């Protein structure tokens, strides 16, 4: 695994925390500081460090309601090749192949992006180990752009599904009106993606819960991809492309709770946080907490 | 219409977008970069440009739920006379007279303020074409100040209604506690304005819907004036006078949906956005999306 | 009361406002610019001035729903001794002894912090005048840290209750997951503190209302301590330790309305606002409005 | 003098400072919070308060080199009429008439702007008391614009000299290349203004000193007008129109020292500071110090 | 030249300005919004637009000292391929080939970067038209990094000279201590680059002038490349890698004046401005003014 | 030395850098994150981390002019006791006693403050090892305040000299007009401090060089204390108390070069950097570079 760099800060703070290392509930964590596929406002390359800082200042040894404790096994950052997507993608896949083999479904692997294009590489690796993966994406954008030239983080899902349609059952949650060209709707249909516009779920989560459970039943495990721009810009100001009239974080939490109920979570990523545009580090802090809630919800359900 | 200046950016992005020009649903749009009536924090003079930038980066050719497509007919900015309210008002009225005459009720005209005083000039023009106008205002403030000297964007409604009371049926939605002197309550009563404090509608929109429908029935058409400071300061930080404990944008959307149901919308403005105080352009972006939702809701209802 | 310094701005704006001075409903207000107990990001020393600025620009002579009018009796700031907690605490207690004696339960006293450690000194004074005090705290943190050395605003409640457990009935509302070490849960139990995690009250306030009313029945009066970091960081960005997934201000308002119903409010403080980290003064403005709502709710209930 | 409002903060800090009040060297100070003539980025209305804050935190009772002590006699702000230049101008003149009459040349009067248009009103008053005034202006712009309509702070000098050419001997120092239309050069020549481009004085102040002394000899007294935008934007970021490659503050100090040598200073203003665009209040702080240096230099020369 | 996109704002403001179009002194200007070679803080992709905005608000029709007037012929931006350096480089070269052929040495071509890697492509084109080019670079960094993988704007000069050493006579001015690895000194020697550390020229420009004139004599023309990070961070805060103890802008001006004296200037670029990190747009404004001074100095010398 | 905490980032970057460890020129470096003596704007507690980040990103293995290479021996931070000056001072002294004993004059020890009060504790330790110390302070303030109560970083020099006057020969360089009460001048005289106002040295360093050399001759070694607020606020915006019309960094460099010529440097500190008020980390970056220049200048002289 020589494509991994030592993280510049560690999750071990003091003697008490060290005991967490012994927990069987050690969650692997990998940073991917890649944002060279961003056509708009770059900066997500700084997010793995910034989200780690927030994770580091939060407590992972306690959750009041169900007493789940866990620790992170910080594997560091993938050593990206600046500006070279092919080589970087190759390295992400190589690292992931190694980690997914070792972790053997015991716990989800956490990925800190980076722009959203990193999810494609992660899933190319993951799909080697499973026949059918439930892919649940929180995003204001379809990311189904058809790109003729150059890179863009808005095309990764199209590129992934073009050759791997049958490997994934996809739900997209939080799509924002006026933020996507109309032709994407057709592409989504072609790939059988179940789409929930943000406005469709504002007062009622029943429909989205129904589809989530269908996916849980029909797949070997779930991968959750959280593009932070699915959240309203007042909660997530520090992203490449902020969303007015986006989702509220407590809605996301409720949906994640439903996803993790009686399911196997294979991996979770959080992408598109852009620290140079953030306010008081709010978006990194929220990303960190969404990850903690997701893991806890999963572990709580697994052991409940 | 020689008081209009060419807009410095255009809504036509690429070949596909150009087709929008051919839609019958072309919505006239006019900027009014006037903020010399602001007694507090000036800056709204920069909002027409800033909101246009956001409108420009959003898609207007698609709305998932009801498939309405539309385009803007950007008429540019009214050429204001800096610091001279009388002359500027004369020009706004002249431009509006011309536009309202041509548009012949087909579609609402969109106005990008500017401070809230611009709405008075727009309505002085509009009232030449209709006997009774329903005026629905989103605002944290009454704007009924009695001003002896100097200009202020907090007095325009009083000045408008003093001589034109019988022409308007007025609802004010989102008035904020502790943000208005007590004597305004009496003035509102005198003019027969129906007032909804923000706290009155936090859990229940029934009453405000009832009044809206009464206004729709009893007028020749509706003008919607959106002072962005009716929204909570976490959603709308970039305004002259930010509001703590203000309204949430999804409440505004629900009310606008009710306003546009089976009604004739004559015009919509958004005012008081102050880009120098904004965070990541969030307030301009939200203003742009509220306009798109309003137009779509209107067109959808009209064609539904 | 020579430990008080003249406030640098006044609440009397114009002739009409001056009449407020004559109201029997004059609310004493004291600033405590102390933040030397902050281990994290200091800055709360600037909050008394900053919150006063916002109170000054809001109207206190009107509240639409129940027509309560009141004014502040601004007693100025406690003259703190920079860096010297013991001496400063002695002075806070001395000032409070004097004020609580004079005010004789007629109205609540308002305190503008400063970091949360100031509340300990205020309550040490207040507990001289009452047998049993209901202490209702809004906070993302237990503040029950066991500190061996140095100062920290995260230990004040532990220090207070160590010797005065029997004097207080305590409720903590808005505790945030992952923001507190696990051992605090045990300490809270030891002191009989009723704890409500933010996640427990997101959809249902029944339980917290039940506990509030039990406290109201079993005490001689209520003291409300509002650590602004119990609110979500999008609403309260300017605090020492911002909270992702925190409470929404309208939830706080609803709970305060229940607290003030048929009760005797002895004092209210707002702490931990840190102006250097604030956005457009939003957090100070929100703190000011929460105080106005609390006072109004109390006076309205008292006279209703 | 009922057009003056009480200043909101005072220059008297503690017992020792109070003695300054008794000095004969009490300098009158007047704020003029007018920026409605700003065509570009408004905000100078906030400068009188902001510069006062900096003056307040600096010491005026000591200057090491020549032991001059002085105090300010803060007369407050001119009560402007928002948006109404004619009425506001009338009030500035009325206030100035009163003050210039009383001060009887004993000391210069200090004015805190406001945009640069305020200087015209001050000088219209001052010219009633003197036959010939030396007017030395630090500015990156000629301010000789010919304006057909609307207000602009870039035309005041043209408007002043149109009817009062014979009353003033004018030097403009710090004019910036590429910041002025070419026709202004002709107008300056017409009015006999001596112009020094910033680039002309970067290594040698001899020529500007020569012209200054000619003006001192041929006039009844000197008025210094400091538009802060004559300084490089790294020193003065908070102005309406920042200047790249502008002057350095120590150059300005050297020139002011030459102006005050053996001369009678009638008044000094500092204009165009725009606090909303400032960085850490740097521009206000620098404006405050330039005023203190100017006064001290004058008093030191007078008593030397 | 179909790799050029229309610029989004124009240099023609009003009727008077239009005449500039007719000047023979029309200077071609090309933007290159590429920053995917930035290993540090990206953002230079936004600089062509941001510097154009500043150029647009400055006057190009007047320069007091030598009466030179000129206009820009804005050719727009090179249509880059996001993330694809090879394709983008091909396009830059194609555009440059076309422009350099047409311009036929009449005037220098202005390039707005983008990160510093763009200069390599420009010079690869330029070297087709000349036998020997004098390359004078203002930079805090050698940009001679030896890169094994990935892209970086810190290696372009090494890559350029590796195969084209004999085509260029290179001077680097403003190299900053502690900002470059030591091995670069050897590489510079190998390529015969004449290096001036910032500290070597702080009080005396004689040596650098001597070398400049040697280069002028021994080459067919001069290309000036201005990496804005050669300037002190107080003057140029908005760059990828800010420099403490950097050069002052008036030093740069003096050196440019010497370069343009009796010489043929083939092109000038300004690179590494990063608007997201800028303060009040100061760095873009300074870049714009350095370009105007350079052009004026050249034209003045040519015609003097 | 158990009062030292491990630094959170290290100066060892890659294999090549590791060799620096072997240099005999390893400079001990200690952080002191104490700012509880700040009466004004706190934040210097974050500076040791922030300056380390900048030191870390600069190269210490090369200095072009005299080829000196050196490395840091980062001893970490003194474990301060938050809010407890006496205990913290005891720990600083204990750590310093240990380090000064071990280092045996071979190289200067570098200290990263923290507010300026830390220098007192360092010097109390240092004075145990030397009979007469030359103390050269760069500061806009005398720091000779007479404090009756509370802490302040403006009194440390008075407190130090009260009982140790005979141990120190003191020069203060950069004192700012209007920033100090007049009585301090008398105290400075009493202690025999040689004071240089910023204005006295703006064009001529001869006098300050003369006094520096007198101090070098008459003492056993020199301690340099750099309060960053002696620099102009445009260069050092991120300090507790910014200075308008302050010194320029290249002046400081020249003076430091004179100090280190043929002298024994015992220690160097940099204090009062306040990261929360900094711009793009400029002040930390400048502090880091001043330290590198000082060390290099010293080592170069020593070995020259």
mmCIF file of N, CA, C and O in Angstrom, chain E residues 211-245:
data_model
loop_
_atom_site.group_PDB
_atom_site.id
_atom_site.type_symbol
_atom_site.label_atom_id
_atom_site.label_comp_id
_atom_site.label_asym_id
_atom_site.label_seq_id
_atom_site.Cartn_x
_atom_site.Cartn_y
_atom_site.Cartn_z
ATOM 1 N N UNK E 211 22.839 43.863 -16.481
ATOM 2 C CA UNK E 211 22.514 42.573 -17.107
ATOM 3 C C UNK E 211 21.367 42.704 -18.101
ATOM 4 O O UNK E 211 21.347 42.057 -19.144
ATOM 5 N N UNK E 212 20.378 43.551 -17.737
ATOM 6 C CA UNK E 212 19.253 43.769 -18.649
ATOM 7 C C UNK E 212 19.749 44.304 -19.986
ATOM 8 O O UNK E 212 19.323 43.851 -21.061
ATOM 9 N N UNK E 213 20.656 45.255 -19.910
ATOM 10 C CA UNK E 213 21.133 45.852 -21.165
ATOM 11 C C UNK E 213 21.968 44.876 -21.984
ATOM 12 O O UNK E 213 21.915 44.889 -23.215
ATOM 13 N N UNK E 214 22.707 44.021 -21.282
ATOM 14 C CA UNK E 214 23.428 42.974 -22.018
ATOM 15 C C UNK E 214 22.448 42.079 -22.768
ATOM 16 O O UNK E 214 22.655 41.728 -23.938
ATOM 17 N N UNK E 215 21.374 41.713 -22.119
ATOM 18 C CA UNK E 215 20.366 40.868 -22.770
ATOM 19 C C UNK E 215 19.723 41.602 -23.940
ATOM 20 O O UNK E 215 19.501 41.026 -25.009
ATOM 21 N N UNK E 216 19.417 42.859 -23.759
ATOM 22 C CA UNK E 216 18.802 43.618 -24.855
ATOM 23 C C UNK E 216 19.694 43.625 -26.093
ATOM 24 O O UNK E 216 19.215 43.484 -27.225
ATOM 25 N N UNK E 217 21.009 43.784 -25.845
ATOM 26 C CA UNK E 217 21.924 43.854 -26.980
ATOM 27 C C UNK E 217 22.059 42.520 -27.717
ATOM 28 O O UNK E 217 22.236 42.483 -28.932
ATOM 29 N N UNK E 218 21.968 41.435 -26.997
ATOM 30 C CA UNK E 218 22.298 40.134 -27.567
ATOM 31 C C UNK E 218 21.106 39.295 -28.006
ATOM 32 O O UNK E 218 21.244 38.093 -28.242
ATOM 33 N N UNK E 219 19.927 39.889 -28.039
ATOM 34 C CA UNK E 219 18.745 39.106 -28.429
ATOM 35 C C UNK E 219 17.930 39.859 -29.471
ATOM 36 O O UNK E 219 18.133 41.048 -29.705
ATOM 37 N N UNK E 220 16.954 39.132 -30.064
ATOM 38 C CA UNK E 220 16.116 39.733 -31.098
ATOM 39 C C UNK E 220 14.915 40.468 -30.519
ATOM 40 O O UNK E 220 14.165 41.123 -31.246
ATOM 41 N N UNK E 221 14.683 40.321 -29.238
ATOM 42 C CA UNK E 221 13.529 40.956 -28.610
ATOM 43 C C UNK E 221 13.356 40.395 -27.210
ATOM 44 O O UNK E 221 13.943 39.363 -26.849
ATOM 45 N N UNK E 222 12.522 41.064 -26.431
ATOM 46 C CA UNK E 222 12.383 40.730 -25.008
ATOM 47 C C UNK E 222 10.965 40.251 -24.707
ATOM 48 O O UNK E 222 9.988 40.839 -25.186
ATOM 49 N N UNK E 223 10.882 39.210 -23.913
ATOM 50 C CA UNK E 223 9.594 38.787 -23.352
ATOM 51 C C UNK E 223 9.673 38.979 -21.840
ATOM 52 O O UNK E 223 10.614 38.499 -21.190
ATOM 53 N N UNK E 224 8.672 39.676 -21.286
ATOM 54 C CA UNK E 224 8.642 39.932 -19.841
ATOM 55 C C UNK E 224 7.576 39.064 -19.197
ATOM 56 O O UNK E 224 6.412 39.102 -19.592
ATOM 57 N N UNK E 225 7.960 38.274 -18.189
ATOM 58 C CA UNK E 225 7.007 37.412 -17.491
ATOM 59 C C UNK E 225 6.938 37.839 -16.030
ATOM 60 O O UNK E 225 7.921 37.733 -15.297
ATOM 61 N N UNK E 226 5.765 38.324 -15.613
ATOM 62 C CA UNK E 226 5.607 38.865 -14.261
ATOM 63 C C UNK E 226 4.798 37.895 -13.405
ATOM 64 O O UNK E 226 3.570 37.848 -13.497
ATOM 65 N N UNK E 227 5.482 37.086 -12.622
ATOM 66 C CA UNK E 227 4.789 36.284 -11.611
ATOM 67 C C UNK E 227 4.533 37.208 -10.434
ATOM 68 O O UNK E 227 5.470 37.702 -9.794
ATOM 69 N N UNK E 228 3.275 37.471 -10.132
ATOM 70 C CA UNK E 228 2.943 38.495 -9.135
ATOM 71 C C UNK E 228 3.483 38.148 -7.745
ATOM 72 O O UNK E 228 3.545 39.023 -6.880
ATOM 73 N N UNK E 229 3.893 36.897 -7.515
ATOM 74 C CA UNK E 229 4.385 36.559 -6.170
ATOM 75 C C UNK E 229 5.809 37.068 -5.930
ATOM 76 O O UNK E 229 6.348 36.869 -4.842
ATOM 77 N N UNK E 230 6.420 37.735 -6.915
ATOM 78 C CA UNK E 230 7.726 38.359 -6.642
ATOM 79 C C UNK E 230 7.546 39.597 -5.755
ATOM 80 O O UNK E 230 8.499 40.083 -5.164
ATOM 81 N N UNK E 231 6.307 40.083 -5.677
ATOM 82 C CA UNK E 231 6.020 41.274 -4.863
ATOM 83 C C UNK E 231 5.725 40.886 -3.419
ATOM 84 O O UNK E 231 5.219 39.795 -3.145
ATOM 85 N N UNK E 232 6.041 41.785 -2.518
ATOM 86 C CA UNK E 232 5.747 41.545 -1.110
ATOM 87 C C UNK E 232 4.264 41.260 -0.914
ATOM 88 O O UNK E 232 3.404 41.875 -1.551
ATOM 89 N N UNK E 233 3.969 40.346 -0.001
ATOM 90 C CA UNK E 233 2.600 39.903 0.220
ATOM 91 C C UNK E 233 1.658 41.024 0.680
ATOM 92 O O UNK E 233 0.438 40.893 0.562
ATOM 93 N N UNK E 234 2.207 42.124 1.199
ATOM 94 C CA UNK E 234 1.317 43.219 1.568
ATOM 95 C C UNK E 234 0.791 43.923 0.321
ATOM 96 O O UNK E 234 -0.311 44.461 0.332
ATOM 97 N N UNK E 235 1.538 43.900 -0.759
ATOM 98 C CA UNK E 235 1.086 44.477 -2.020
ATOM 99 C C UNK E 235 0.364 43.445 -2.890
ATOM 100 O O UNK E 235 -0.529 43.796 -3.637
ATOM 101 N N UNK E 236 0.763 42.200 -2.808
ATOM 102 C CA UNK E 236 0.185 41.140 -3.640
ATOM 103 C C UNK E 236 -0.266 39.969 -2.762
ATOM 104 O O UNK E 236 0.322 38.895 -2.795
ATOM 105 N N UNK E 237 -1.333 40.195 -1.976
ATOM 106 C CA UNK E 237 -1.787 39.106 -1.092
ATOM 107 C C UNK E 237 -2.452 37.950 -1.848
ATOM 108 O O UNK E 237 -2.423 36.822 -1.374
ATOM 109 N N UNK E 238 -3.024 38.234 -3.028
ATOM 110 C CA UNK E 238 -3.841 37.232 -3.710
ATOM 111 C C UNK E 238 -3.061 36.415 -4.707
ATOM 112 O O UNK E 238 -3.318 36.493 -5.902
ATOM 113 N N UNK E 239 -2.113 35.624 -4.223
ATOM 114 C CA UNK E 239 -1.347 34.742 -5.106
ATOM 115 C C UNK E 239 -1.305 33.348 -4.491
ATOM 116 O O UNK E 239 -1.545 33.174 -3.299
ATOM 117 N N UNK E 240 -0.974 32.372 -5.301
ATOM 118 C CA UNK E 240 -0.864 30.990 -4.850
ATOM 119 C C UNK E 240 0.101 30.875 -3.673
ATOM 120 O O UNK E 240 -0.207 30.276 -2.652
ATOM 121 N N UNK E 241 1.267 31.488 -3.787
ATOM 122 C CA UNK E 241 2.308 31.347 -2.773
ATOM 123 C C UNK E 241 2.862 32.725 -2.385
ATOM 124 O O UNK E 241 3.805 33.210 -2.997
ATOM 125 N N UNK E 242 2.256 33.374 -1.364
ATOM 126 C CA UNK E 242 2.632 34.761 -1.037
ATOM 127 C C UNK E 242 4.054 34.841 -0.479
ATOM 128 O O UNK E 242 4.562 33.907 0.149
ATOM 129 N N UNK E 243 4.703 35.987 -0.715
ATOM 130 C CA UNK E 243 6.095 36.178 -0.354
ATOM 131 C C UNK E 243 6.263 37.259 0.708
ATOM 132 O O UNK E 243 5.954 38.424 0.464
ATOM 133 N N UNK E 244 6.749 36.856 1.872
ATOM 134 C CA UNK E 244 7.137 37.845 2.869
ATOM 135 C C UNK E 244 8.498 38.406 2.472
ATOM 136 O O UNK E 244 9.341 37.684 1.938
ATOM 137 N N UNK E 245 8.728 39.667 2.733
ATOM 138 C CA UNK E 245 9.982 40.337 2.381
ATOM 139 C C UNK E 245 10.238 40.312 0.876
ATOM 140 O O UNK E 245 11.374 40.190 0.425
#
